[in-house]
Amino acid sequence: MPELPEVEVVRRGLERWVAHRTVAEVEVLHPRAVRRHLAGADDFTHRLKGHRLGVPSRRGKYLWLPLEDTGQSVLAHLGMSGQLLVQPHEAPSEKHLRIRVRFADTLTSAAAEAGGTELRFVDQRTFGGLSLHDNTPDGLPDVIAHIARDPLDPLFDDEAFHQSLRRKRTTVKRALLDQSLISGVGNIYADEALWRSRLHYDRATATLTRPRTAELLGHVRDVMNAALAVGGTSFDSLYVNVNGESGYFDRSLDAYGREGLPCRRCGTTMRRRPWMNRSSYFCPKCQRVPRAVS
DNA sequence: CAAGGCTCCTGATAGC
DNA sequence: TGCTATCAGGAGCCTT
């Protein structure tokens, strides 16, 4: 499940292998992969053709490649199983190949280094996709204007986040997953940060003190930076970097997926609870159920 | 308006 | 063995 660290690993790969290359041809093999491009697959294809890509940016789990001189960007979201792979032309098509982008490689040094490669969007579960959008004055695609800055963004406002939590009538894990409050956090890193903070997922956000919020944000940043340092979290081949390689952070997870295993802090058996059509993993001793569940 | 629930999708795996 | 049920879950959209 690609969250902020995994998406950032992909962004870095695109910066190295795809930035400054000119699109020659785009092939959409599954319409659902461009469903956010409302004008359709043909329009998507034609609008990309002939344009040079700039340096990719990221906010939370979204990343985008600016089309130079157009004021537009190709927006990408990996969903649950999306991959952006840089592959040699001759590599056989992946089973779930959805979009192929070929480049008009010239004699630039960047193109020479990239060799005869193309960009492929591969996505088994089809929750992800690519689309083209106008940029806002801030330089981000207009359709993600509602996405909050992420905790690794230098301009993320810790105090405003705390005040939002105090105002809301919701619980802490819901808030962590609310991309309009803080972006980039998904189910895995939410559980990890809550475990590190000794907070139960059903804790009401309005009860968090300023130091408690600061501690939580610190743990969110720590766990994301630690994952980034080892290439992200992979459980299987569904999440990989642009070269198809897995990250190693799954070996460092303290909460997610550890049902029935001893808590790494106190030894108590970790539990899993169904929660919002997914799962929450927690230590019943370190992360006590709050008295008043809102 | 805010909060919470539903839904899209495929494949691995468990259970009968 | 082969079928069905369950689970994985991001985020737009809908309902309350």
mmCIF file with all atom_site columns, C-alpha atoms (C1' of nucleotides) in Angstrom, chain B:
data_model
loop_
_atom_site.group_PDB
_atom_site.id
_atom_site.type_symbol
_atom_site.label_atom_id
_atom_site.label_alt_id
_atom_site.label_comp_id
_atom_site.label_asym_id
_atom_site.label_entity_id
_atom_site.label_seq_id
_atom_site.pdbx_PDB_ins_code
_atom_site.Cartn_x
_atom_site.Cartn_y
_atom_site.Cartn_z
_atom_site.occupancy
_atom_site.B_iso_or_equiv
_atom_site.pdbx_formal_charge
_atom_site.auth_seq_id
_atom_site.auth_comp_id
_atom_site.auth_asym_id
_atom_site.auth_atom_id
_atom_site.pdbx_PDB_model_num
ATOM 1  C "C1'" . DC B 1 1  ? -21.582 21.658  6.994  1.00 0.00 ? 1  DC B "C1'" 1
ATOM 2  C "C1'" . DA B 1 2  ? -19.374 17.779  9.294  1.00 0.00 ? 2  DA B "C1'" 1
ATOM 3  C "C1'" . DA B 1 3  ? -18.984 12.999  9.964  1.00 0.00 ? 3  DA B "C1'" 1
ATOM 4  C "C1'" . DG B 1 4  ? -19.218 8.488   8.607  1.00 0.00 ? 4  DG B "C1'" 1
ATOM 5  C "C1'" . DG B 1 5  ? -20.300 4.891   5.332  1.00 0.00 ? 5  DG B "C1'" 1
ATOM 6  C "C1'" . DC B 1 6  ? -20.315 2.946   0.600  1.00 0.00 ? 6  DC B "C1'" 1
ATOM 7  C "C1'" . DT B 1 7  ? -18.052 1.691   -3.537 1.00 0.00 ? 7  DT B "C1'" 1
ATOM 8  C "C1'" . DC B 1 8  ? -14.828 0.938   -7.164 1.00 0.00 ? 8  DC B "C1'" 1
ATOM 9  C "C1'" . DC B 1 9  ? -11.262 -3.496  -8.381 1.00 0.00 ? 9  DC B "C1'" 1
ATOM 10 C "C1'" . DT B 1 10 ? -8.362  -8.041  -8.646 1.00 0.00 ? 10 DT B "C1'" 1
ATOM 11 C "C1'" . DG B 1 11 ? -6.024  -11.848 -6.676 1.00 0.00 ? 11 DG B "C1'" 1
ATOM 12 C "C1'" . DA B 1 12 ? -4.463  -14.530 -2.694 1.00 0.00 ? 12 DA B "C1'" 1
ATOM 13 C "C1'" . DT B 1 13 ? -6.087  -17.321 0.710  1.00 0.00 ? 13 DT B "C1'" 1
ATOM 14 C "C1'" . DA B 1 14 ? -9.209  -19.664 3.923  1.00 0.00 ? 14 DA B "C1'" 1
ATOM 15 C "C1'" . DG B 1 15 ? -12.984 -22.633 4.534  1.00 0.00 ? 15 DG B "C1'" 1
ATOM 16 C "C1'" . DC B 1 16 ? -16.343 -26.046 3.246  1.00 0.00 ? 16 DC B "C1'" 1
#
